Amino acid sequence: MNKGPENKKEIHVSEEEIAKQYQYMNSIKEANAQCEMQTGRKKLAFLQSFGCQMNENDSERLWGMLSEMGYGEGKNSEESDVIIFNTCCVRENAEEKVYGHLGALKKQKMDNQEKIIAICGCMMQQGHVVEHIKKKYRHVDIVFGTHNLYRFPELLNKAVNTRSAVIDVDESAGSIVEGLPIERKDSIKAWVTVMYGCNNFCSYCIVPYVRGRERSRSIEDIVDEIAELGQNNFMEVTLLGQNVNSYGKDFAGNVSFAELLSEINKVEGIERIRFMTSHPKDLTEDIILAMRDSKKVCEHLHLPIQAGSTRILSEMNRKYTKEDYLNLIGRIKEKIPGISLTTDIIVGYPGETEEDFEETLDVLRKVRFDFAYTFLYSRRTGTPAAKSEDQVSEKVKKSRFERLLGVQNKISKEINDTLLGTTEEILVEGLSKNSIWNYTGRTRTNKIVNFKGSKELVGKLVKVKITDIQTWSLEGEVISW
Ligand code: SAH
Ligand code: SF4
Ligand code: F3S
């Protein structure tokens, strides 16, 4: 079995390059330590993520580098010496948020020229965004993209030493980086990126343009990372990729996502395995069977449908029909009874008619998803769908969106209601945000359960009896642990 990419040398950033970044980290670390000795104050960094789990996972890498360089975590941008925005461009409102926050930093930079403002992530992979930032946000010191995140220490050195703007965006198809430090947000659940990029080019989506082509990490590198997590008391991993089902297809050997799941299932210490995102066209029978047969893989699948109308699906370049999708869901439910299903839906794709939209509602009623993440179609410059003359009006989009929520919320509540009185295993995550008396955890099917607990339970698998059903969460009583 060939477990790694044959072209490993070409797509992997070299060990020498990573060693060079460690040298840059060291030199900043020394400067920061000296500064701390003189002033008695530790340098602080503030990092905000605006995107998906992959974006958050990249931020954890940035935190790994920041900690290595001796930065502590600032509570806000005002008190921090380095500010980083890790951006997202999947929808217009994600971009607008970034511009809003960036504008607010102008005064802080004027008051303190020593502050370093860095902006990175998916938005920066678009030429027009970088041009806009150069013109309108001249207080930004560092601009870098998704492909060269690992060069952050070098760029920071340059910005600190030259006091001039550093712009470095790599427009290649992307590479794989191993060996960077990481500082994770959580100590119980961890994200592990298994592949980068996307080859699908759904007609509405900007991701393939800003994340490059599909590149899978080797099974060894992934399993090593997860084994270390297991040794460090992590209980759950979520495998990340834009399209995890096509894991390994870029390798010369025939390594599949099903095989990856079975390998990870053997890792000691890890009790739960989740993954996202799956693409219906690549969710093959062997993956369904691996989910069923790997005890640690949770009974939850996030399977974006995007739209119910076969005509719209074809326009979207999704490569499956409504019937294919329903058929697939039928096979999954048959093999994994009780599985919880979630999805993504776009409302108001160009040319979507009332009849097309009704098809989406029909799928909701037929599949009965536990939850649906719903989005108003957002026009993304550079994608084929953005060129369509047939854009749906905001008013129609919003009204369909509301109708869709009405249908889905009722289904979500009905499914949750069936859990009343049942006993569920939950992984306790910590205090619930709502009340300090309440602890929170998730079922294997990814439902939030709040309960009266104590701190010894955090990080443990606990049996709870479901006593009440709220709209977005459940309440329970601990039975045993
Ligand atoms: N790779 C994943 C996630 C992509 S982004 C996948 O294929 O499912 C997450 C979701 O954002 C998508 O599933 C889609 O529903 C939504 N999305 C992507 N582009 C969009 C756009 N231009 N307008 C509105 N929603 C969009
Ligand atoms: Fe975007 Fe489609 Fe790729 Fe998902 S599969 S990231 S929606 S192009
Ligand atoms: Fe994620 Fe947004 Fe980039 S959804 S991949 S951060 S465009």
Short mmCIF file of C-alpha atoms and ligand atoms in Angstrom, two decimals:
data_model
loop_
_atom_site.label_atom_id
_atom_site.label_comp_id
_atom_site.label_asym_id
_atom_site.label_seq_id
_atom_site.Cartn_x
_atom_site.Cartn_y
_atom_site.Cartn_z
CA MET A 1 0.00 0.00 0.00
CA ASN A 2 1.30 3.40 -0.90
CA LYS A 3 0.48 5.60 2.04
CA GLY A 4 1.90 8.89 0.87
CA PRO A 5 1.91 11.19 -2.08
CA GLU A 6 4.49 10.14 -4.64
CA ASN A 7 5.16 13.77 -5.35
CA LYS A 8 5.79 14.41 -1.65
CA LYS A 9 8.93 16.42 -2.38
CA GLU A 10 7.23 18.72 -4.83
CA ILE A 11 4.17 19.66 -2.83
CA HIS A 12 5.69 19.65 0.65
CA VAL A 13 7.36 22.79 1.89
CA SER A 14 10.94 21.70 2.57
CA GLU A 15 12.31 21.01 6.03
CA GLU A 16 14.99 23.66 5.37
CA GLU A 17 12.30 26.25 4.75
CA ILE A 18 10.51 25.33 8.00
CA ALA A 19 13.85 25.43 9.87
CA LYS A 20 14.38 28.92 8.46
CA GLN A 21 11.01 30.00 9.88
CA TYR A 22 12.04 28.61 13.28
CA GLN A 23 15.13 30.84 13.09
CA TYR A 24 12.92 33.86 12.44
CA MET A 25 10.71 32.81 15.37
CA ASN A 26 13.81 32.62 17.55
CA SER A 27 15.04 36.04 16.64
CA ILE A 28 11.68 37.64 17.49
CA LYS A 29 11.51 35.58 20.67
CA GLU A 30 14.88 37.00 21.78
CA ALA A 31 13.85 40.55 20.95
CA ASN A 32 10.56 40.09 22.82
CA ALA A 33 12.31 38.61 25.87
CA GLN A 34 14.71 41.55 25.96
CA CYS A 35 11.85 44.00 25.68
CA GLU A 36 10.02 42.22 28.51
CA MET A 37 13.11 42.49 30.72
CA GLN A 38 13.33 46.21 30.08
CA THR A 39 9.66 47.10 30.40
CA GLY A 40 8.34 44.31 32.65
CA ARG A 41 5.53 43.79 30.16
CA LYS A 42 5.04 40.75 27.96
CA LYS A 43 4.25 41.45 24.31
CA LEU A 44 0.68 40.56 23.41
CA ALA A 45 -1.08 39.42 20.25
CA PHE A 46 -4.74 39.52 19.26
CA LEU A 47 -5.97 37.17 16.56
CA GLN A 48 -9.46 37.04 15.16
CA SER A 49 -10.81 34.36 12.80
CA PHE A 50 -13.63 35.22 10.43
CA GLY A 51 -14.10 31.93 8.64
CA CYS A 52 -14.79 28.21 8.76
CA GLN A 53 -13.18 25.49 10.90
CA MET A 54 -10.28 25.31 8.45
CA ASN A 55 -9.72 29.01 9.00
CA GLU A 56 -9.83 28.43 12.79
CA ASN A 57 -7.38 25.58 12.45
CA ASP A 58 -5.03 27.90 10.52
CA SER A 59 -5.39 30.38 13.37
CA GLU A 60 -4.29 27.67 15.79
CA ARG A 61 -1.13 27.33 13.69
CA LEU A 62 -0.65 31.10 13.82
CA TRP A 63 -1.06 30.92 17.61
CA GLY A 64 1.52 28.15 17.69
CA MET A 65 3.98 30.48 15.95
CA LEU A 66 3.00 33.50 18.08
CA SER A 67 3.55 31.55 21.32
CA GLU A 68 6.87 30.26 20.02
CA MET A 69 7.85 33.90 19.47
CA GLY A 70 6.93 34.77 23.05
CA TYR A 71 3.62 36.57 22.53
CA GLY A 72 0.90 36.27 25.14
CA GLU A 73 -2.80 36.47 24.31
CA GLY A 74 -4.21 39.99 24.42
CA LYS A 75 -7.82 40.46 25.49
CA ASN A 76 -8.44 42.98 22.72
CA SER A 77 -6.72 44.86 19.90
CA GLU A 78 -6.15 48.01 22.02
CA GLU A 79 -3.75 46.33 24.45
CA SER A 80 -2.05 44.15 21.85
CA ASP A 81 1.21 44.69 19.96
CA VAL A 82 0.37 42.43 17.05
CA ILE A 83 -3.13 42.21 15.60
CA ILE A 84 -4.02 39.57 13.02
CA PHE A 85 -7.27 39.14 11.13
CA ASN A 86 -7.64 35.72 9.50
CA THR A 87 -10.26 36.40 6.86
CA CYS A 88 -12.99 34.59 4.90
CA CYS A 89 -14.55 35.49 1.55
CA VAL A 90 -17.16 32.78 1.06
CA ARG A 91 -19.99 35.33 1.29
CA GLU A 92 -20.10 39.09 1.02
CA ASN A 93 -21.06 39.64 4.66
CA ALA A 94 -17.90 37.83 5.81
CA GLU A 95 -15.82 40.33 3.83
CA GLU A 96 -17.79 43.32 5.04
CA LYS A 97 -17.18 42.32 8.64
CA VAL A 98 -13.43 42.29 8.04
CA TYR A 99 -13.43 45.73 6.42
CA GLY A 100 -15.47 47.09 9.34
CA HIS A 101 -13.02 45.76 11.92
CA LEU A 102 -10.03 46.86 9.87
CA GLY A 103 -11.31 50.43 9.59
CA ALA A 104 -11.67 50.56 13.36
CA LEU A 105 -7.94 49.88 13.77
CA LYS A 106 -6.87 53.01 11.92
CA LYS A 107 -6.97 55.22 14.99
CA GLN A 108 -5.11 52.65 17.10
CA LYS A 109 -2.30 52.56 14.55
CA MET A 110 -2.16 56.38 14.46
CA ASP A 111 -1.89 56.47 18.25
CA ASN A 112 0.78 53.79 18.32
CA GLN A 113 2.96 53.38 15.23
CA GLU A 114 4.73 50.40 16.84
CA LYS A 115 1.61 48.26 16.57
CA ILE A 116 1.75 45.66 13.82
CA ILE A 117 -1.47 45.01 11.92
CA ALA A 118 -1.53 41.84 9.82
CA ILE A 119 -4.29 40.50 7.62
CA CYS A 120 -4.29 37.04 6.09
CA GLY A 121 -6.51 34.18 4.95
CA CYS A 122 -8.83 33.52 2.04
CA MET A 123 -9.77 37.12 1.24
CA MET A 124 -6.11 37.93 0.59
CA GLN A 125 -5.89 35.33 -2.18
CA GLN A 126 -7.99 37.68 -4.34
CA GLY A 127 -5.98 40.29 -6.23
CA HIS A 128 -8.71 42.92 -6.12
CA VAL A 129 -8.90 42.69 -2.31
CA VAL A 130 -5.16 43.20 -1.88
CA GLU A 131 -5.30 46.24 -4.21
CA HIS A 132 -8.21 47.65 -2.21
CA ILE A 133 -6.35 47.20 1.06
CA LYS A 134 -3.20 48.82 -0.33
CA LYS A 135 -5.21 51.86 -1.38
CA LYS A 136 -7.75 52.27 1.40
CA TYR A 137 -6.23 50.65 4.48
CA ARG A 138 -2.70 51.98 4.54
CA HIS A 139 -2.37 51.27 8.24
CA VAL A 140 -2.03 47.54 7.45
CA ASP A 141 1.57 46.32 7.86
CA ILE A 142 1.43 42.72 6.67
CA VAL A 143 -0.72 41.01 4.04
CA PHE A 144 -0.34 37.29 3.41
CA GLY A 145 -2.49 34.50 2.02
CA THR A 146 -3.52 30.93 2.77
CA HIS A 147 -0.64 29.28 0.89
CA ASN A 148 2.19 31.04 2.71
CA LEU A 149 0.84 31.12 6.25
CA TYR A 150 3.99 29.27 7.34
CA ARG A 151 6.09 32.30 6.32
CA PHE A 152 4.43 34.51 8.94
CA PRO A 153 7.56 34.64 11.19
CA GLU A 154 9.66 35.86 8.26
CA LEU A 155 7.09 38.48 7.29
CA LEU A 156 6.74 39.68 10.87
CA ASN A 157 10.53 40.05 11.14
CA LYS A 158 10.58 42.08 7.95
CA ALA A 159 7.74 44.34 9.09
CA VAL A 160 9.29 44.94 12.53
CA ASN A 161 12.75 45.62 11.11
CA THR A 162 11.93 47.63 8.00
CA ARG A 163 8.86 49.46 9.27
CA SER A 164 7.32 49.21 5.84
CA ALA A 165 4.33 47.31 4.52
CA VAL A 166 5.02 43.69 3.63
CA ILE A 167 2.76 42.08 1.06
CA ASP A 168 3.31 38.44 0.23
CA VAL A 169 0.58 36.39 -1.45
CA ASP A 170 1.47 33.16 -3.18
CA GLU A 171 -0.72 32.43 -6.20
CA SER A 172 0.36 28.83 -6.73
CA ALA A 173 -1.99 25.85 -6.44
CA GLY A 174 -0.75 25.40 -2.87
CA SER A 175 1.53 23.13 -0.90
CA ILE A 176 1.49 20.99 2.23
CA VAL A 177 3.27 22.15 5.35
CA GLU A 178 4.23 19.83 8.20
CA GLY A 179 6.20 20.60 11.33
CA LEU A 180 4.74 23.97 12.32
CA PRO A 181 3.92 24.52 15.97
CA ILE A 182 0.26 24.60 16.98
CA GLU A 183 -1.61 25.97 19.97
CA ARG A 184 -5.12 24.60 20.13
CA LYS A 185 -8.11 26.46 21.48
CA ASP A 186 -9.61 23.44 23.16
CA SER A 187 -8.12 20.64 25.25
CA ILE A 188 -10.80 17.98 24.64
CA LYS A 189 -11.76 18.33 20.98
CA ALA A 190 -9.28 19.00 18.17
CA TRP A 191 -9.44 19.85 14.50
CA VAL A 192 -7.11 17.99 12.20
CA THR A 193 -6.86 19.10 8.59
CA VAL A 194 -6.51 16.01 6.40
CA MET A 195 -6.59 17.72 3.04
CA TYR A 196 -6.30 21.17 1.62
CA GLY A 197 -7.96 22.83 -1.36
CA CYS A 198 -10.86 21.93 -3.60
CA ASN A 199 -11.14 20.79 -7.21
CA ASN A 200 -14.91 20.96 -7.54
CA PHE A 201 -15.51 24.50 -8.74
CA CYS A 202 -19.16 24.67 -7.76
CA SER A 203 -20.31 27.60 -9.87
CA TYR A 204 -21.16 29.90 -6.94
CA CYS A 205 -18.12 29.19 -4.80
CA ILE A 206 -14.88 31.15 -4.36
CA VAL A 207 -13.11 28.52 -2.24
CA PRO A 208 -11.27 26.68 -5.07
CA TYR A 209 -9.79 30.01 -6.22
CA VAL A 210 -8.45 30.93 -2.79
CA ARG A 211 -7.50 27.52 -1.39
CA GLY A 212 -5.85 25.95 -4.42
CA ARG A 213 -6.05 22.35 -5.66
CA GLU A 214 -6.76 19.27 -3.56
CA ARG A 215 -3.72 18.12 -1.59
CA SER A 216 -3.98 15.26 0.91
CA ARG A 217 -1.66 14.88 3.87
CA SER A 218 -0.11 11.45 4.24
CA ILE A 219 -1.83 8.90 6.48
CA GLU A 220 1.33 8.72 8.63
CA ASP A 221 1.40 12.46 9.28
CA ILE A 222 -2.31 12.50 10.14
CA VAL A 223 -2.19 9.43 12.38
CA ASP A 224 0.93 10.77 14.16
CA GLU A 225 -0.83 14.05 14.88
CA ILE A 226 -3.91 12.24 16.21
CA ALA A 227 -1.86 9.77 18.27
CA GLU A 228 -0.19 12.72 19.98
CA LEU A 229 -3.62 14.23 20.66
CA GLY A 230 -4.71 10.91 22.20
CA GLN A 231 -1.64 10.90 24.44
CA ASN A 232 -2.46 14.44 25.53
CA ASN A 233 -5.95 13.53 26.74
CA PHE A 234 -7.89 14.78 23.75
CA MET A 235 -11.07 12.73 23.31
CA GLU A 236 -12.43 13.84 19.96
CA VAL A 237 -11.04 14.76 16.56
CA THR A 238 -12.82 16.42 13.65
CA LEU A 239 -11.11 15.74 10.35
CA LEU A 240 -11.23 18.78 8.11
CA GLY A 241 -11.15 19.29 4.37
CA GLN A 242 -13.32 21.07 1.81
CA ASN A 243 -14.19 17.71 0.39
CA VAL A 244 -12.88 14.98 2.70
CA ASN A 245 -14.46 12.17 0.69
CA SER A 246 -11.92 12.66 -2.06
CA TYR A 247 -9.06 12.22 0.41
CA GLY A 248 -6.13 10.39 -1.17
CA LYS A 249 -7.28 10.75 -4.77
CA ASP A 250 -4.26 12.95 -5.45
CA PHE A 251 -1.91 10.15 -4.32
CA ALA A 252 -0.32 7.75 -6.75
CA GLY A 253 -1.37 4.82 -4.57
CA ASN A 254 -4.97 4.01 -3.85
CA VAL A 255 -5.52 5.46 -0.37
CA SER A 256 -9.13 6.21 0.40
CA PHE A 257 -11.00 8.21 2.99
CA ALA A 258 -12.58 4.93 4.19
CA GLU A 259 -9.11 3.58 4.87
CA LEU A 260 -8.13 6.76 6.68
CA LEU A 261 -11.19 6.44 8.95
CA SER A 262 -10.35 2.83 9.82
CA GLU A 263 -6.74 3.77 10.62
CA ILE A 264 -7.77 6.66 12.86
CA ASN A 265 -10.30 4.41 14.57
CA LYS A 266 -7.35 2.43 15.96
CA VAL A 267 -5.69 5.42 17.65
CA GLU A 268 -5.60 5.01 21.40
CA GLY A 269 -7.16 7.64 23.63
CA ILE A 270 -9.37 9.16 20.96
CA GLU A 271 -12.99 8.18 21.55
CA ARG A 272 -14.88 10.12 18.91
CA ILE A 273 -14.18 10.85 15.27
CA ARG A 274 -16.07 13.39 13.18
CA PHE A 275 -15.34 14.81 9.75
CA MET A 276 -16.39 17.59 7.43
CA THR A 277 -17.23 18.39 4.72
CA SER A 278 -18.55 15.52 2.61
CA HIS A 279 -19.57 15.93 -1.01
CA PRO A 280 -22.50 13.72 -2.12
CA LYS A 281 -20.80 12.83 -5.40
CA ASP A 282 -17.80 11.31 -3.58
CA LEU A 283 -19.55 9.63 -0.66
CA THR A 284 -19.02 6.08 -1.78
CA GLU A 285 -20.32 2.83 -0.28
CA ASP A 286 -16.94 2.00 1.30
CA ILE A 287 -17.09 5.26 3.29
CA ILE A 288 -20.59 4.44 4.57
CA LEU A 289 -19.37 0.99 5.61
CA ALA A 290 -16.24 2.43 7.27
CA MET A 291 -18.48 4.82 9.21
CA ARG A 292 -20.67 1.94 10.30
CA ASP A 293 -17.79 -0.35 11.22
CA SER A 294 -15.45 2.13 12.91
CA LYS A 295 -16.82 2.32 16.43
CA LYS A 296 -15.40 5.75 17.15
CA VAL A 297 -16.87 7.43 14.07
CA CYS A 298 -19.92 9.30 15.34
CA GLU A 299 -23.43 8.82 13.95
CA HIS A 300 -23.55 12.21 12.34
CA LEU A 301 -23.04 13.27 8.76
CA HIS A 302 -22.91 16.78 7.36
CA LEU A 303 -23.86 16.38 3.71
CA PRO A 304 -24.50 19.68 1.90
CA ILE A 305 -27.20 19.44 -0.74
CA GLN A 306 -27.18 23.16 -1.66
CA ALA A 307 -30.45 22.96 -3.65
CA GLY A 308 -33.26 20.49 -4.30
CA SER A 309 -33.88 21.16 -7.97
CA THR A 310 -31.90 18.94 -10.33
CA ARG A 311 -31.79 21.79 -12.86
CA ILE A 312 -30.24 24.15 -10.30
CA LEU A 313 -27.86 21.42 -9.08
CA SER A 314 -26.66 21.00 -12.62
CA GLU A 315 -26.18 24.79 -13.02
CA MET A 316 -24.27 24.70 -9.74
CA ASN A 317 -21.94 22.02 -11.16
CA ARG A 318 -22.67 19.75 -8.19
CA LYS A 319 -22.65 16.56 -10.31
CA TYR A 320 -25.64 14.81 -8.67
CA THR A 321 -29.41 14.96 -9.10
CA LYS A 322 -32.11 15.34 -6.47
CA GLU A 323 -32.83 11.61 -6.90
CA ASP A 324 -29.14 10.67 -6.47
CA TYR A 325 -29.07 12.60 -3.22
CA LEU A 326 -32.29 11.07 -1.85
CA ASN A 327 -31.09 7.65 -2.87
CA LEU A 328 -27.77 8.16 -1.09
CA ILE A 329 -29.53 9.34 2.07
CA GLY A 330 -31.73 6.23 1.93
CA ARG A 331 -28.66 3.97 1.79
CA ILE A 332 -26.97 5.83 4.65
CA LYS A 333 -30.05 5.63 6.88
CA GLU A 334 -30.39 1.95 6.14
CA LYS A 335 -26.75 1.16 7.05
CA ILE A 336 -26.50 3.54 10.02
CA PRO A 337 -29.89 3.67 11.75
CA GLY A 338 -30.38 6.70 13.96
CA ILE A 339 -27.72 8.74 12.16
CA SER A 340 -28.21 12.48 12.45
CA LEU A 341 -28.01 14.41 9.21
CA THR A 342 -27.19 18.06 8.64
CA THR A 343 -26.84 20.01 5.43
CA ASP A 344 -26.02 23.34 3.76
CA ILE A 345 -28.55 25.07 1.54
CA ILE A 346 -28.20 28.11 -0.68
CA VAL A 347 -31.38 30.09 -1.28
CA GLY A 348 -31.77 32.27 -4.36
CA TYR A 349 -29.13 30.90 -6.71
CA PRO A 350 -29.35 32.83 -10.03
CA GLY A 351 -32.39 31.70 -12.01
CA GLU A 352 -33.99 29.85 -9.07
CA THR A 353 -37.75 29.80 -9.71
CA GLU A 354 -40.57 29.18 -7.25
CA GLU A 355 -40.79 25.61 -8.60
CA ASP A 356 -37.05 25.08 -8.04
CA PHE A 357 -37.36 26.35 -4.50
CA GLU A 358 -40.30 24.02 -3.84
CA GLU A 359 -37.96 21.14 -4.76
CA THR A 360 -35.64 22.23 -1.95
CA LEU A 361 -38.54 22.22 0.52
CA ASP A 362 -39.52 18.79 -0.78
CA VAL A 363 -36.03 17.45 -0.01
CA LEU A 364 -36.20 18.89 3.52
CA ARG A 365 -39.49 17.10 4.10
CA LYS A 366 -38.25 13.83 2.62
CA VAL A 367 -34.81 13.68 4.27
CA ARG A 368 -35.79 15.24 7.60
CA PHE A 369 -32.41 16.77 8.46
CA ASP A 370 -31.61 17.37 12.11
CA PHE A 371 -30.38 20.82 11.16
CA ALA A 372 -29.78 22.86 8.01
CA TYR A 373 -27.27 25.70 7.63
CA THR A 374 -29.00 28.07 5.25
CA PHE A 375 -27.39 30.86 3.24
CA LEU A 376 -28.64 33.59 0.97
CA TYR A 377 -26.82 33.29 -2.36
CA SER A 378 -23.96 35.80 -2.39
CA ARG A 379 -22.40 36.96 -5.66
CA ARG A 380 -18.65 36.24 -5.62
CA THR A 381 -16.50 38.04 -8.18
CA GLY A 382 -14.61 35.57 -10.36
CA THR A 383 -17.11 32.71 -10.09
CA PRO A 384 -19.25 31.65 -13.11
CA ALA A 385 -22.57 32.23 -11.27
CA ALA A 386 -21.66 35.86 -10.57
CA LYS A 387 -21.82 36.56 -14.32
CA SER A 388 -25.44 35.43 -14.61
CA GLU A 389 -27.91 38.17 -15.56
CA ASP A 390 -30.66 36.26 -13.84
CA GLN A 391 -29.97 37.25 -10.21
CA VAL A 392 -32.84 36.68 -7.77
CA SER A 393 -34.00 39.83 -5.97
CA GLU A 394 -33.07 40.29 -2.30
CA LYS A 395 -36.75 40.44 -1.40
CA VAL A 396 -37.53 37.06 -2.97
CA LYS A 397 -34.36 35.52 -1.51
CA LYS A 398 -35.27 36.67 1.98
CA SER A 399 -38.86 35.48 1.76
CA ARG A 400 -37.76 32.02 0.55
CA PHE A 401 -35.15 31.92 3.30
CA GLU A 402 -37.83 32.54 5.95
CA ARG A 403 -40.13 29.90 4.47
CA LEU A 404 -37.29 27.41 4.44
CA LEU A 405 -36.47 28.10 8.10
CA GLY A 406 -40.13 27.62 9.00
CA VAL A 407 -40.18 24.16 7.45
CA GLN A 408 -36.80 23.10 8.83
CA ASN A 409 -37.26 24.41 12.38
CA LYS A 410 -40.42 22.38 12.77
CA ILE A 411 -38.61 19.21 11.60
CA SER A 412 -35.61 19.88 13.88
CA LYS A 413 -37.91 20.26 16.87
CA GLU A 414 -39.89 17.11 16.00
CA ILE A 415 -36.68 15.07 15.76
CA ASN A 416 -35.39 16.44 19.07
CA ASP A 417 -38.74 15.72 20.75
CA THR A 418 -38.26 12.01 20.08
CA LEU A 419 -35.20 12.11 22.37
CA LEU A 420 -37.19 13.06 25.47
CA GLY A 421 -36.67 10.40 28.15
CA THR A 422 -33.88 8.60 26.29
CA THR A 423 -30.38 8.02 27.68
CA GLU A 424 -27.53 9.51 25.68
CA GLU A 425 -23.76 9.39 25.97
CA ILE A 426 -22.29 12.86 25.98
CA LEU A 427 -18.74 14.16 25.94
CA VAL A 428 -18.61 16.92 28.56
CA GLU A 429 -17.02 20.05 27.11
CA GLY A 430 -17.17 22.48 30.05
CA LEU A 431 -19.40 25.20 31.41
CA SER A 432 -22.38 26.14 29.31
CA LYS A 433 -22.38 29.74 28.14
CA ASN A 434 -25.83 30.33 29.58
CA SER A 435 -25.39 29.55 33.23
CA ILE A 436 -22.45 28.85 35.51
CA TRP A 437 -24.43 26.04 37.15
CA ASN A 438 -24.86 24.28 33.87
CA TYR A 439 -22.34 22.16 32.12
CA THR A 440 -22.53 21.31 28.46
CA GLY A 441 -21.64 18.43 26.21
CA ARG A 442 -22.58 16.82 22.93
CA THR A 443 -24.15 13.54 21.96
CA ARG A 444 -22.49 11.37 19.34
CA THR A 445 -25.13 12.78 16.98
CA ASN A 446 -23.70 16.26 17.73
CA LYS A 447 -26.62 17.61 19.75
CA ILE A 448 -25.88 20.00 22.59
CA VAL A 449 -27.01 18.81 26.01
CA ASN A 450 -26.92 21.15 29.04
CA PHE A 451 -27.03 19.62 32.49
CA LYS A 452 -26.25 20.25 36.12
CA GLY A 453 -22.75 18.92 36.63
CA SER A 454 -19.38 19.52 38.18
CA LYS A 455 -15.92 20.20 36.89
CA GLU A 456 -14.60 16.64 37.39
CA LEU A 457 -16.88 15.60 34.54
CA VAL A 458 -15.17 17.84 31.98
CA GLY A 459 -13.49 15.76 29.28
CA LYS A 460 -15.38 12.60 30.30
CA LEU A 461 -17.99 10.51 28.55
CA VAL A 462 -21.11 10.65 30.70
CA LYS A 463 -24.57 9.08 30.43
CA VAL A 464 -27.43 11.55 30.71
CA LYS A 465 -31.19 11.15 30.64
CA ILE A 466 -32.84 13.75 28.41
CA THR A 467 -35.37 15.68 30.52
CA ASP A 468 -36.30 18.67 28.39
CA ILE A 469 -36.14 19.81 24.76
CA GLN A 470 -35.25 23.39 23.86
CA THR A 471 -35.25 24.66 20.27
CA TRP A 472 -31.49 24.37 19.72
CA SER A 473 -30.40 22.20 22.62
CA LEU A 474 -31.46 19.49 25.04
CA GLU A 475 -31.40 19.35 28.82
CA GLY A 476 -30.47 16.30 30.79
CA GLU A 477 -29.64 14.69 34.12
CA VAL A 478 -26.44 12.78 34.71
CA ILE A 479 -27.10 9.09 35.29
CA SER A 480 -23.60 7.64 35.37
CA TRP A 481 -20.02 8.21 34.34
N1 SAH B 1 -16.48 22.57 1.08
C1 SAH B 1 -17.65 22.65 1.80
C2 SAH B 1 -17.92 24.02 2.40
C3 SAH B 1 -17.86 25.19 1.52
S1 SAH B 1 -18.31 26.72 2.17
C4 SAH B 1 -18.74 22.12 0.93
O1 SAH B 1 -18.53 21.88 -0.21
O2 SAH B 1 -19.82 21.92 1.40
C5 SAH B 1 -19.70 26.35 3.19
C6 SAH B 1 -21.02 26.61 2.58
O3 SAH B 1 -21.15 27.95 2.19
C7 SAH B 1 -21.32 25.83 1.32
O4 SAH B 1 -21.71 24.54 1.57
C8 SAH B 1 -22.42 26.64 0.70
O5 SAH B 1 -23.69 26.24 1.17
C9 SAH B 1 -22.14 28.04 1.21
N2 SAH B 1 -21.68 28.92 0.13
C10 SAH B 1 -20.58 28.80 -0.62
N3 SAH B 1 -20.52 29.79 -1.54
C11 SAH B 1 -21.63 30.56 -1.35
C12 SAH B 1 -22.15 31.72 -1.98
N4 SAH B 1 -21.53 32.30 -3.00
N5 SAH B 1 -23.31 32.24 -1.51
C13 SAH B 1 -23.96 31.66 -0.47
N6 SAH B 1 -23.52 30.56 0.15
C14 SAH B 1 -22.36 30.01 -0.27
FE1 SF4 B 2 -16.98 25.27 -2.69
FE2 SF4 B 2 -18.09 23.24 -3.93
FE3 SF4 B 2 -15.52 23.11 -3.20
FE4 SF4 B 2 -17.41 23.05 -1.34
S1 SF4 B 2 -17.10 21.52 -2.94
S2 SF4 B 2 -15.56 24.28 -1.32
S3 SF4 B 2 -19.00 24.39 -2.19
S4 SF4 B 2 -16.40 24.49 -4.73
FE1 F3S B 3 -13.27 28.79 4.95
FE2 F3S B 3 -14.17 31.12 4.23
FE3 F3S B 3 -11.88 30.30 3.31
S1 F3S B 3 -15.36 29.32 4.47
S2 F3S B 3 -12.02 28.11 3.25
S3 F3S B 3 -12.38 30.74 5.44
S4 F3S B 3 -13.41 31.42 2.17
#
